[in-house]
Amino acid sequence: MVAALSGASRGDFRVAHYTVQSDHVHLIVEAEDRDALSRGMRGLAIRCALAVNRALRRTGALWADRYHASALRTPRAVRNALVYVLANARKHLGAVAGLDPCSSARWFDGFREPVPIKLQLPAPTRPPRTWLLRVGWRRHGLLSLDDGPRWCRPRLA
């Protein structure tokens, strides 16, 4: 699946961040326009289906639905999306803190704390080109390894 995510990026479509769950994926992608997004997502869906079907020795459709896209237009929206995608294991697995092992978090350079495990493998994602995803979101603070979607954070008494 990671190879499929890596291979989907091209000049007008880039996978910047991801998390893979048991029955869905969350992505942050950049696309030059609506057509590039559509082509890129179609190619990504095909690559992922081929990879999963090959690994499970099965055939047939993999995706039940089309993708849902939300344009991220503000630095705050991008930061919130980064937290949601990179810390998605907290929502689905109940993990307390640390890196989501099924995400691109280990290659992400926007954490406040040092990342405990830095892999020497090349990142399967592409560096972002847009100001919002490269720099803009940082106006609202770097991410913490303890960050998570709001409803998954521990509550203080």
Coordinates of N, CA and C in Angstrom, one line a residue:
M1 N 0.8 -1.2 0.0 CA 0.0 0.0 0.0 C 0.9 1.3 0.0
V2 N 2.0 1.2 0.8 CA 2.8 2.4 0.8 C 3.5 2.7 -0.5
A3 N 3.9 1.6 -1.2 CA 4.4 1.8 -2.6 C 3.4 2.4 -3.5
A4 N 2.1 2.0 -3.3 CA 1.0 2.6 -4.2 C 0.9 4.0 -3.9
L5 N 1.0 4.4 -2.6 CA 0.8 5.9 -2.3 C 2.0 6.6 -2.8
S6 N 3.2 6.1 -2.8 CA 4.4 6.7 -3.3 C 4.3 6.9 -4.8
G7 N 3.9 5.8 -5.5 CA 3.9 5.9 -6.9 C 2.8 6.7 -7.5
A8 N 1.8 7.1 -6.7 CA 0.7 7.9 -7.2 C 1.1 9.4 -7.5
S9 N 2.1 9.9 -6.8 CA 2.5 11.3 -7.0 C 3.1 11.5 -8.3
R10 N 2.8 12.7 -8.9 CA 3.4 13.1 -10.2 C 3.4 14.6 -10.2
G11 N 3.8 15.2 -11.3 CA 3.9 16.6 -11.3 C 2.8 17.5 -10.8
D12 N 1.5 17.1 -11.2 CA 0.4 17.9 -10.9 C -0.5 17.4 -9.7
F13 N 0.0 16.3 -9.1 CA -0.7 15.6 -8.0 C 0.3 15.0 -7.0
R14 N 0.2 15.4 -5.8 CA 1.2 14.9 -4.8 C 0.5 14.4 -3.5
V15 N 0.9 13.2 -3.0 CA 0.4 12.8 -1.7 C 1.4 13.3 -0.7
A16 N 1.0 14.2 0.1 CA 1.8 14.8 1.1 C 1.9 14.1 2.4
H17 N 0.7 13.6 2.9 CA 0.6 12.9 4.2 C -0.5 11.9 4.1
Y18 N -0.4 10.8 4.9 CA -1.4 9.8 4.8 C -1.5 9.0 6.1
T19 N -2.6 8.3 6.3 CA -2.7 7.3 7.3 C -3.6 6.2 6.7
V20 N -3.2 5.0 7.0 CA -3.9 3.8 6.4 C -4.6 3.1 7.6
Q21 N -5.9 3.0 7.6 CA -6.6 2.2 8.6 C -7.1 0.9 8.0
S22 N -7.8 0.1 8.8 CA -8.2 -1.2 8.3 C -9.2 -1.2 7.2
D23 N -10.0 -0.1 7.1 CA -11.1 -0.1 6.1 C -11.1 1.2 5.3
H24 N -10.2 2.1 5.5 CA -10.2 3.4 4.8 C -8.8 4.1 4.9
V25 N -8.6 5.1 4.2 CA -7.4 5.9 4.2 C -7.7 7.4 4.3
H26 N -6.9 8.1 5.0 CA -7.0 9.6 5.0 C -5.8 10.1 4.4
L27 N -5.9 11.1 3.5 CA -4.8 11.6 2.7 C -4.9 13.1 2.8
I28 N -3.7 13.7 2.7 CA -3.6 15.2 2.4 C -2.8 15.2 1.1
V29 N -3.5 15.7 0.1 CA -2.9 15.8 -1.2 C -2.9 17.2 -1.7
E30 N -2.0 17.5 -2.6 CA -2.0 18.7 -3.4 C -2.3 18.4 -4.8
A31 N -3.1 19.2 -5.5 CA -3.3 19.0 -6.9 C -3.4 20.4 -7.5
E32 N -2.9 20.4 -8.8 CA -2.9 21.7 -9.5 C -4.3 22.3 -9.8
D33 N -5.2 21.4 -10.1 CA -6.6 21.8 -10.4 C -7.5 20.6 -10.1
R34 N -8.8 20.8 -10.4 CA -9.8 19.7 -10.1 C -9.5 18.5 -11.0
D35 N -9.1 18.7 -12.3 CA -8.9 17.6 -13.1 C -7.7 16.7 -12.6
A36 N -6.6 17.4 -12.2 CA -5.4 16.7 -11.7 C -5.8 16.0 -10.4
L37 N -6.7 16.5 -9.6 CA -7.1 15.8 -8.4 C -7.9 14.5 -8.8
S38 N -8.8 14.7 -9.7 CA -9.6 13.5 -10.1 C -8.7 12.4 -10.7
R39 N -7.8 12.8 -11.6 CA -6.9 11.8 -12.3 C -6.0 11.2 -11.2
G40 N -5.5 12.0 -10.3 CA -4.6 11.5 -9.3 C -5.2 10.6 -8.4
M41 N -6.5 10.9 -7.9 CA -7.2 10.0 -7.0 C -7.6 8.7 -7.7
R42 N -8.0 8.8 -9.0 CA -8.3 7.6 -9.7 C -7.1 6.7 -9.9
G43 N -6.0 7.2 -10.2 CA -4.7 6.5 -10.3 C -4.3 5.9 -9.0
L44 N -4.5 6.6 -7.9 CA -4.1 6.1 -6.6 C -5.1 5.0 -6.2
A45 N -6.4 5.1 -6.5 CA -7.3 4.1 -6.1 C -7.0 2.8 -6.9
I46 N -6.6 2.9 -8.1 CA -6.2 1.7 -8.9 C -5.0 1.1 -8.3
R47 N -3.9 1.9 -8.1 CA -2.7 1.4 -7.5 C -2.9 0.6 -6.2
C48 N -3.7 1.3 -5.3 CA -4.0 0.7 -4.0 C -4.8 -0.6 -4.1
A49 N -5.8 -0.7 -5.0 CA -6.6 -1.9 -5.2 C -5.7 -3.0 -5.7
L50 N -4.8 -2.7 -6.7 CA -3.9 -3.7 -7.2 C -3.0 -4.3 -6.1
A51 N -2.5 -3.4 -5.3 CA -1.5 -3.8 -4.2 C -2.3 -4.6 -3.2
V52 N -3.4 -4.2 -2.7 CA -4.2 -4.9 -1.7 C -4.6 -6.3 -2.3
N53 N -5.1 -6.3 -3.5 CA -5.6 -7.5 -4.1 C -4.4 -8.5 -4.3
R54 N -3.3 -8.0 -4.7 CA -2.1 -8.8 -4.8 C -1.7 -9.4 -3.5
A55 N -1.6 -8.6 -2.4 CA -1.2 -9.0 -1.1 C -2.2 -10.1 -0.5
L56 N -3.5 -9.9 -0.8 CA -4.5 -10.8 -0.2 C -4.9 -11.9 -1.2
R57 N -4.2 -12.0 -2.4 CA -4.5 -13.0 -3.4 C -5.9 -13.1 -3.7
R58 N -6.5 -11.9 -4.0 CA -7.9 -11.8 -4.4 C -8.0 -10.9 -5.6
T59 N -9.2 -10.9 -6.1 CA -9.5 -10.0 -7.2 C -10.8 -9.2 -6.9
G60 N -11.1 -8.3 -7.7 CA -12.4 -7.5 -7.6 C -12.2 -6.1 -7.1
A61 N -13.3 -5.5 -6.9 CA -13.3 -4.1 -6.4 C -12.8 -4.0 -5.0
L62 N -12.1 -2.9 -4.7 CA -11.6 -2.7 -3.3 C -12.4 -1.6 -2.6
W63 N -12.7 -0.5 -3.3 CA -13.3 0.6 -2.7 C -14.8 0.6 -2.9
A64 N -15.6 0.8 -1.9 CA -17.0 0.8 -1.9 C -17.6 2.1 -2.4
D65 N -16.9 3.2 -2.1 CA -17.3 4.5 -2.4 C -16.2 5.3 -3.1
R66 N -16.6 6.5 -3.6 CA -15.7 7.4 -4.1 C -15.0 8.1 -2.9
Y67 N -14.0 8.9 -3.2 CA -13.4 9.7 -2.2 C -14.2 10.9 -1.8
H68 N -13.9 11.4 -0.6 CA -14.5 12.7 -0.2 C -13.4 13.7 -0.1
A69 N -13.6 14.8 -0.7 CA -12.5 15.8 -0.7 C -13.0 17.1 0.0
S70 N -12.1 17.7 0.8 CA -12.4 18.9 1.4 C -11.2 19.9 1.1
A71 N -11.4 21.0 0.6 CA -10.4 22.0 0.3 C -9.9 22.6 1.6
L72 N -8.7 22.6 1.9 CA -8.1 23.3 3.1 C -7.7 24.7 2.7
R73 N -8.3 25.7 3.2 CA -8.1 27.0 2.7 C -7.4 28.0 3.7
T74 N -7.2 27.5 5.0 CA -6.6 28.4 6.0 C -5.5 27.6 6.7
P75 N -4.6 28.4 7.3 CA -3.5 27.7 8.0 C -4.1 26.9 9.2
R76 N -5.1 27.3 9.8 CA -5.7 26.6 10.9 C -6.3 25.3 10.4
A77 N -7.0 25.3 9.3 CA -7.6 24.1 8.7 C -6.6 23.1 8.3
V78 N -5.4 23.6 7.8 CA -4.4 22.7 7.4 C -3.7 22.0 8.7
R79 N -3.5 22.8 9.7 CA -2.9 22.3 10.9 C -3.9 21.2 11.5
N80 N -5.2 21.5 11.6 CA -6.2 20.6 12.1 C -6.2 19.3 11.3
A81 N -6.1 19.4 10.0 CA -6.0 18.2 9.1 C -4.8 17.4 9.4
L82 N -3.7 18.1 9.5 CA -2.4 17.4 9.8 C -2.5 16.6 11.1
V83 N -3.1 17.2 12.2 CA -3.3 16.5 13.4 C -4.2 15.3 13.2
Y84 N -5.3 15.5 12.5 CA -6.2 14.4 12.3 C -5.6 13.2 11.5
V85 N -4.9 13.5 10.5 CA -4.3 12.5 9.6 C -3.1 11.8 10.4
L86 N -2.2 12.6 10.9 CA -1.0 12.0 11.5 C -1.2 11.3 12.8
A87 N -2.3 11.6 13.5 CA -2.6 11.0 14.8 C -3.9 10.2 14.8
N88 N -4.2 9.7 13.6 CA -5.5 9.0 13.4 C -5.6 7.7 14.2
A89 N -4.5 7.1 14.6 CA -4.5 5.9 15.4 C -5.2 6.1 16.7
R90 N -5.1 7.3 17.3 CA -5.8 7.6 18.5 C -7.3 7.4 18.4
K91 N -7.8 7.7 17.3 CA -9.3 7.6 17.1 C -9.6 6.1 16.9
H92 N -8.9 5.4 16.1 CA -9.3 4.1 15.7 C -8.7 3.0 16.6
L93 N -7.5 3.2 17.1 CA -6.9 2.2 17.9 C -6.8 2.5 19.4
G94 N -7.2 3.7 19.8 CA -7.1 4.0 21.2 C -5.7 4.2 21.7
A95 N -4.8 4.4 20.8 CA -3.4 4.6 21.2 C -3.3 5.9 22.0
V96 N -2.4 6.0 22.9 CA -2.3 7.1 23.8 C -1.5 8.2 23.3
A97 N -0.3 7.9 22.8 CA 0.5 9.0 22.3 C 1.6 8.3 21.3
G98 N 2.4 9.2 20.8 CA 3.4 8.7 19.9 C 3.0 8.7 18.4
L99 N 3.8 8.1 17.6 CA 3.6 8.1 16.2 C 2.6 7.1 15.8
D100 N 1.7 7.4 14.8 CA 0.8 6.5 14.2 C 1.7 5.6 13.3
P101 N 1.8 4.3 13.5 CA 2.7 3.5 12.7 C 2.2 3.3 11.3
C102 N 1.0 3.6 11.1 CA 0.4 3.4 9.7 C 0.2 4.7 9.0
S103 N 1.0 5.7 9.4 CA 0.9 7.0 8.7 C 2.3 7.5 8.3
S104 N 2.3 8.6 7.7 CA 3.5 9.3 7.2 C 4.2 10.1 8.3
A105 N 3.7 9.9 9.6 CA 4.2 10.7 10.7 C 5.7 10.6 10.9
R106 N 6.3 9.4 10.6 CA 7.7 9.2 10.9 C 8.6 10.1 9.9
W107 N 8.0 10.6 8.9 CA 8.8 11.4 7.9 C 8.4 12.9 8.1
F108 N 7.5 13.2 8.9 CA 6.9 14.6 9.1 C 8.0 15.4 9.9
D109 N 8.2 16.6 9.4 CA 9.2 17.5 10.1 C 8.6 18.6 10.9
G110 N 7.4 18.5 11.3 CA 6.7 19.6 12.0 C 6.4 19.3 13.4
F111 N 7.0 18.3 14.1 CA 6.8 18.0 15.5 C 7.7 18.9 16.3
R112 N 7.1 19.3 17.5 CA 7.9 20.1 18.5 C 9.0 19.2 19.1
E113 N 8.7 18.0 19.4 CA 9.6 17.1 20.1 C 10.4 16.3 19.0
P114 N 11.6 15.8 19.4 CA 12.3 14.9 18.5 C 11.5 13.7 18.2
V115 N 11.5 13.2 17.0 CA 10.7 12.0 16.7 C 11.6 10.8 17.1
P116 N 11.0 9.9 17.9 CA 11.8 8.8 18.5 C 12.4 7.8 17.4
I117 N 11.6 7.6 16.4 CA 12.1 6.7 15.4 C 12.1 7.4 14.0
K118 N 13.3 7.6 13.5 CA 13.4 8.2 12.2 C 14.0 7.1 11.3
L119 N 13.2 6.7 10.3 CA 13.6 5.7 9.4 C 14.5 6.3 8.3
Q120 N 15.4 5.5 7.9 CA 16.3 5.9 6.9 C 15.7 5.6 5.5
L121 N 14.6 5.0 5.5 CA 13.9 4.7 4.2 C 13.5 6.1 3.6
P122 N 13.5 6.1 2.2 CA 12.9 7.3 1.6 C 11.4 7.5 1.9
A123 N 11.0 8.7 2.1 CA 9.6 9.0 2.4 C 8.7 8.6 1.2
P124 N 7.6 7.9 1.4 CA 6.7 7.6 0.3 C 5.8 8.7 -0.1
T125 N 6.0 9.9 0.6 CA 5.2 11.1 0.2 C 6.1 12.1 -0.5
R126 N 5.5 13.1 -1.0 CA 6.3 14.1 -1.7 C 6.2 15.4 -0.9
P127 N 7.3 16.2 -0.9 CA 7.3 17.5 -0.2 C 6.2 18.4 -0.7
P128 N 5.5 19.1 0.2 CA 4.4 20.0 -0.3 C 5.0 21.2 -1.1
R129 N 4.2 21.7 -2.0 CA 4.7 22.9 -2.7 C 3.9 24.1 -2.3
T130 N 2.7 24.0 -1.8 CA 1.9 25.1 -1.5 C 2.3 25.8 -0.2
W131 N 2.2 27.1 -0.1 CA 2.5 27.8 1.1 C 1.8 27.3 2.4
L132 N 0.5 27.0 2.2 CA -0.3 26.5 3.4 C 0.3 25.3 4.0
L133 N 0.7 24.3 3.1 CA 1.1 23.0 3.6 C 2.6 23.0 4.0
R134 N 3.4 23.9 3.4 CA 4.8 24.0 3.7 C 5.1 24.9 5.0
V135 N 4.4 26.0 5.0 CA 4.8 27.0 6.0 C 3.6 27.6 6.8
G136 N 2.5 27.8 6.1 CA 1.4 28.6 6.7 C 0.8 28.0 8.0
W137 N 0.6 26.6 8.0 CA 0.0 26.0 9.2 C 0.9 26.2 10.4
R138 N 2.2 26.4 10.2 CA 3.1 26.5 11.4 C 2.8 27.8 12.2
R139 N 2.1 28.7 11.6 CA 1.7 29.9 12.4 C 0.9 29.6 13.7
H140 N 0.3 28.4 13.7 CA -0.5 28.0 14.8 C 0.2 27.0 15.7
G141 N 1.5 26.8 15.5 CA 2.3 26.0 16.4 C 2.6 24.6 15.8
L142 N 3.8 24.2 16.0 CA 4.2 22.8 15.6 C 3.3 21.8 16.3
L143 N 3.2 20.6 15.7 CA 2.5 19.5 16.3 C 3.2 18.9 17.5
S144 N 2.5 18.4 18.4 CA 3.1 17.6 19.5 C 2.8 16.1 19.2
L145 N 3.7 15.3 19.7 CA 3.5 13.8 19.6 C 2.3 13.4 20.4
D146 N 1.8 14.3 21.3 CA 0.6 14.0 22.1 C -0.7 14.5 21.5
D147 N -0.5 15.3 20.4 CA -1.7 15.9 19.8 C -2.6 14.8 19.2
G148 N -3.8 15.1 19.1 CA -4.8 14.1 18.5 C -6.0 14.9 18.2
P149 N -6.9 14.3 17.4 CA -8.2 14.9 17.2 C -8.8 15.3 18.5
R150 N -9.5 16.4 18.6 CA -10.0 17.0 19.8 C -10.8 15.9 20.7
W151 N -11.6 15.1 20.1 CA -12.4 14.2 20.8 C -11.6 13.0 21.3
C152 N -10.3 12.9 20.9 CA -9.5 11.8 21.4 C -8.5 12.2 22.4
R153 N -8.4 13.5 22.7 CA -7.4 13.9 23.7 C -7.9 13.6 25.1
P154 N -6.9 13.3 26.0 CA -7.3 13.0 27.4 C -7.9 14.2 28.0
R155 N -9.0 14.1 28.8 CA -9.6 15.2 29.5 C -9.0 15.4 30.8
L156 N -8.8 16.6 31.2 CA -8.2 17.0 32.5 C -9.4 17.2 33.5
A157 N -9.3 16.7 34.7 CA -10.3 16.8 35.6 C -10.4 18.1 36.3

